[in-house]
Each structure stands twice: as C-alpha cells, then as structure tokens.
PDB file of C-alpha atoms in Angstrom:
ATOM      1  CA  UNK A   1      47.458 311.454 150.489  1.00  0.00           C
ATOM      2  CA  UNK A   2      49.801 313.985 150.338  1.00  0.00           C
ATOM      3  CA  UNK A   3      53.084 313.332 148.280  1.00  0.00           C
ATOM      4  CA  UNK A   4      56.440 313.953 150.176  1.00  0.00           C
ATOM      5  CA  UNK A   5      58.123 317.207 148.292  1.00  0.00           C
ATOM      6  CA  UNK A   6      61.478 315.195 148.413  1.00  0.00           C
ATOM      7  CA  UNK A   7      60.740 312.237 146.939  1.00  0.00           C
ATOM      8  CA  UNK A   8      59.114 314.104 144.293  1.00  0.00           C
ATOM      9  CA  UNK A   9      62.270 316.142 143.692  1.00  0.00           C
ATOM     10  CA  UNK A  10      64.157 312.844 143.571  1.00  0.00           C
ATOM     11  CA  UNK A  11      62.028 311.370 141.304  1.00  0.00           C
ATOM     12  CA  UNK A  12      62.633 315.045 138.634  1.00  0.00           C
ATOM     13  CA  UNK A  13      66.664 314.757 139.782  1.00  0.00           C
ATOM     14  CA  UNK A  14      66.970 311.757 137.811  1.00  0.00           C
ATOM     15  CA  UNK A  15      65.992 313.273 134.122  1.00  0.00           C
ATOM     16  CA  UNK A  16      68.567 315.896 135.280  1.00  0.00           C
ATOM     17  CA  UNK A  17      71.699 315.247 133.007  1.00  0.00           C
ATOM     18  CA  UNK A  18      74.930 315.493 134.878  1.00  0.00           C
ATOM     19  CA  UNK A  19      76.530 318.273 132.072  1.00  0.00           C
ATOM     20  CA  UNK A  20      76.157 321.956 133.339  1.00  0.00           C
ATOM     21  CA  UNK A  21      73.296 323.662 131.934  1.00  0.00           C
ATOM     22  CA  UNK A  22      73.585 325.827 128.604  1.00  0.00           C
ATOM     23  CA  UNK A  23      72.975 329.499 129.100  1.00  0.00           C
ATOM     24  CA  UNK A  24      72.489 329.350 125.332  1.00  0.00           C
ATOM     25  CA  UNK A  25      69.659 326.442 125.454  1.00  0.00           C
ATOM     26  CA  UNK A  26      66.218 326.732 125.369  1.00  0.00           C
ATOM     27  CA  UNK A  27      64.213 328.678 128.365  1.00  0.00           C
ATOM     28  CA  UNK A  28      60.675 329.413 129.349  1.00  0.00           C
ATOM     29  CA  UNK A  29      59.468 332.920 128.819  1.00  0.00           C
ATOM     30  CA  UNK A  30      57.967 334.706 131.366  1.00  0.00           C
ATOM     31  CA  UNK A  31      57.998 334.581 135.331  1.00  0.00           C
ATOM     32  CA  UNK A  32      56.412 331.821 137.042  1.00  0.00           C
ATOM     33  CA  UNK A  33      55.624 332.816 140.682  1.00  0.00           C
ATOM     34  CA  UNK A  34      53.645 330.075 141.881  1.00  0.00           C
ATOM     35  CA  UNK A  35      52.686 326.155 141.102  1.00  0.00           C
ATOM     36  CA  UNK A  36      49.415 326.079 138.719  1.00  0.00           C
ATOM     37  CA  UNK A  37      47.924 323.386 140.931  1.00  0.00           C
ATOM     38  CA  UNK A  38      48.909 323.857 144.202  1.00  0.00           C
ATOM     39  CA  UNK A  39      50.092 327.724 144.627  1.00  0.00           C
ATOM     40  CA  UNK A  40      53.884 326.400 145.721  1.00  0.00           C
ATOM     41  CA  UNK A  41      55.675 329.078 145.469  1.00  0.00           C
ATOM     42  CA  UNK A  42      57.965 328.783 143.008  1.00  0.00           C
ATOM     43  CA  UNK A  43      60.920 331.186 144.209  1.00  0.00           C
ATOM     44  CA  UNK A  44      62.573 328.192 145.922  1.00  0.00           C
ATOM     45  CA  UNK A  45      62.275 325.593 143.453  1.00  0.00           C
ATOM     46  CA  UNK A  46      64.859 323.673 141.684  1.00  0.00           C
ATOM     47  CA  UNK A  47      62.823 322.083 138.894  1.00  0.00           C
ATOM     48  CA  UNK A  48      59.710 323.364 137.314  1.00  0.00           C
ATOM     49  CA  UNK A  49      57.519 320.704 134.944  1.00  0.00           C
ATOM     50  CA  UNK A  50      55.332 322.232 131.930  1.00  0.00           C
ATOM     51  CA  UNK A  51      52.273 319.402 131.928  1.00  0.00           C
ATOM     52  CA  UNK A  52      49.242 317.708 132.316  1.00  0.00           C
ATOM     53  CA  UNK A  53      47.969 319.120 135.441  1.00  0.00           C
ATOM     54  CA  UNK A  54      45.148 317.017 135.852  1.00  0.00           C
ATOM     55  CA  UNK A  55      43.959 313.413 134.976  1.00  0.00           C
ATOM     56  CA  UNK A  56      41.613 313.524 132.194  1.00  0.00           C
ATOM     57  CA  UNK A  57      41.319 312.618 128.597  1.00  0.00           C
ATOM     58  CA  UNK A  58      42.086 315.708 127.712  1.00  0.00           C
ATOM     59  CA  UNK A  59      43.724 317.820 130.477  1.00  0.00           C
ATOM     60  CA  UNK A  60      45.028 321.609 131.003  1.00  0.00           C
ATOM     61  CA  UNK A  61      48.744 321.874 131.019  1.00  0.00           C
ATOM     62  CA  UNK A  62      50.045 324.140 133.568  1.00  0.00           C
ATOM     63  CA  UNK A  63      53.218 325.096 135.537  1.00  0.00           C
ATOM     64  CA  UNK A  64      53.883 323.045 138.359  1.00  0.00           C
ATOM     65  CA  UNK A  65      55.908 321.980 141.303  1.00  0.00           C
ATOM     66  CA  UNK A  66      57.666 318.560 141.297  1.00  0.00           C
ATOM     67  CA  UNK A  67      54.763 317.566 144.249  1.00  0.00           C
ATOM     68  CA  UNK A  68      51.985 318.577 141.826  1.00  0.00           C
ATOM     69  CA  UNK A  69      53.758 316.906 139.141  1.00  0.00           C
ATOM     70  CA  UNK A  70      54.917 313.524 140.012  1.00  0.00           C
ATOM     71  CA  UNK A  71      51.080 313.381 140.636  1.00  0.00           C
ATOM     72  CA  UNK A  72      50.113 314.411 137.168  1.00  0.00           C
ATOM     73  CA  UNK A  73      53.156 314.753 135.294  1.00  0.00           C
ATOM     74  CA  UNK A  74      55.589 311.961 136.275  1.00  0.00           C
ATOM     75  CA  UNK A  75      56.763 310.858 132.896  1.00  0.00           C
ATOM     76  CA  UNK A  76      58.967 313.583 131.095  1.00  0.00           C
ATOM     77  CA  UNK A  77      59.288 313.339 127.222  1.00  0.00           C
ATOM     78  CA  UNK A  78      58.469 315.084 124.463  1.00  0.00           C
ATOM     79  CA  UNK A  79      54.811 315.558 124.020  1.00  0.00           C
ATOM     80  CA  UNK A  80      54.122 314.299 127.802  1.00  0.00           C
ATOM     81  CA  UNK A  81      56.044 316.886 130.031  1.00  0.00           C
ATOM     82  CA  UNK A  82      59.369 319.091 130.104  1.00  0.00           C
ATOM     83  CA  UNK A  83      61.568 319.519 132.818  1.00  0.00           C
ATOM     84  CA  UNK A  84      62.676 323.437 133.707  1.00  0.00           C
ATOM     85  CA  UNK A  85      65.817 323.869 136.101  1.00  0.00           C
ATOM     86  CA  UNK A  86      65.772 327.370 137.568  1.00  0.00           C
ATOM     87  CA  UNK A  87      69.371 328.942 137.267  1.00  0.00           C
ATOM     88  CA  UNK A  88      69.366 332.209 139.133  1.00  0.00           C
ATOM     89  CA  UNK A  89      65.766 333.470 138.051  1.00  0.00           C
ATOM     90  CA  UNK A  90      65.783 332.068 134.599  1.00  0.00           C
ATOM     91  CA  UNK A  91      63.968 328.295 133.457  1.00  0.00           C
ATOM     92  CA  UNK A  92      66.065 326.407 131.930  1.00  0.00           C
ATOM     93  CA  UNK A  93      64.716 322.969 129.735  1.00  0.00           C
ATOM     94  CA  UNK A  94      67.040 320.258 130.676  1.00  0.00           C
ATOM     95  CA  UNK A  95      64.304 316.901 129.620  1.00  0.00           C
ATOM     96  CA  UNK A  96      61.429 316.452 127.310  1.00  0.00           C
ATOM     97  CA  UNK A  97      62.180 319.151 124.789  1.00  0.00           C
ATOM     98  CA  UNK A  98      62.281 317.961 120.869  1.00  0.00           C
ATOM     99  CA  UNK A  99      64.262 315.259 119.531  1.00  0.00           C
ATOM    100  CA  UNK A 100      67.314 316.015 117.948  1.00  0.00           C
ATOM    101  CA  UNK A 101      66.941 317.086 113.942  1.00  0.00           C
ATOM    102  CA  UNK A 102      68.882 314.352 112.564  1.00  0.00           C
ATOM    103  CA  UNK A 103      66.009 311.875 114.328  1.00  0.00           C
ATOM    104  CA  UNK A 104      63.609 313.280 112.237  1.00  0.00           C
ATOM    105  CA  UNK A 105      62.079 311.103 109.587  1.00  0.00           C
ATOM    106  CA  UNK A 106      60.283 312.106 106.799  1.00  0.00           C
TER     107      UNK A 106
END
C-alpha cells in the first residue's frame, strides 16, 4: 500500500525544530535531483532523509523522499537517519546529526 506523501511529511515536520535554520550549520554536498528509492523528484521537497533505504540486516543508505522514508527511515537519530530541509537549493541538517561535544564520554 502506498503511503500518503502528507502524512509522511507530517510525520518528518515534527523533528523540525521551531528556530530558523543556520546558514552556517551543517549541509549535504552535492545536488540531489531525485528520491534513491522511488525517483520523487526532489526539486519540490521540503525535507530530504539520508537512510536505510531498504529493510535488511544490513541495508544501502540512500537519499530519499519523506514517502520512501517513513517506510524505511522513520526514526531520525544519529546513526539511524538525518533529516535535510531544503532552503532555496541548499540541504540543510536540522535532526539526527552528532551529539553535542560536551555529551561525549570518554
């Protein structure tokens, strides 16, 4: 069964913090022109997810489109999936990147 494309962007929307994003944070590199999954074209996206793009033990990670990845991806967190918002044509991580410095523990 298909998954509705809005309740999969409603499902992304809430890892999206309400601050503005940081032009200075962290962004992918590189164009992404279509879903790795599902070929969505990625022009008119709001959120992009970097993970697991299938179900396996030990799956390919690809780009993909919140459809693709509430399917695959649904959790976001470091080491499971990050969450891109597109701001004009740049990527911009807003959930799952690495935890803060100070949480480190060595």
């Amino acid at each position: 069964m298909p998954i509705d494309h809005a309740v999969a962007q409603a499902h992304f929307a809430t890892y999206d913090p309400a601050a503005p994003i940081s032009k200075a944070g962290p962004v992918w590199c590189g164009p992404i022109e279509n879903c790795d999954v599902c070929s969505r074209p990625m022009a008119s996206e709001t959120y992009m997810i970097d993970g697991p793009s299938e179900a396996s033990v030990n799956p390919r990670w690809g780009n993909l489109c919140v459809s693709c990845a509430l399917k695959h991806s649904a959790v976001i967190g470091w080491g499971k999936a990050q969450l891109y918002k597109r701001l004009d044509s740049t990527w911009h991580l807003i959930a799952g990147g690495p935890p803060p410095e100070e949480d480190y523990s060595f």
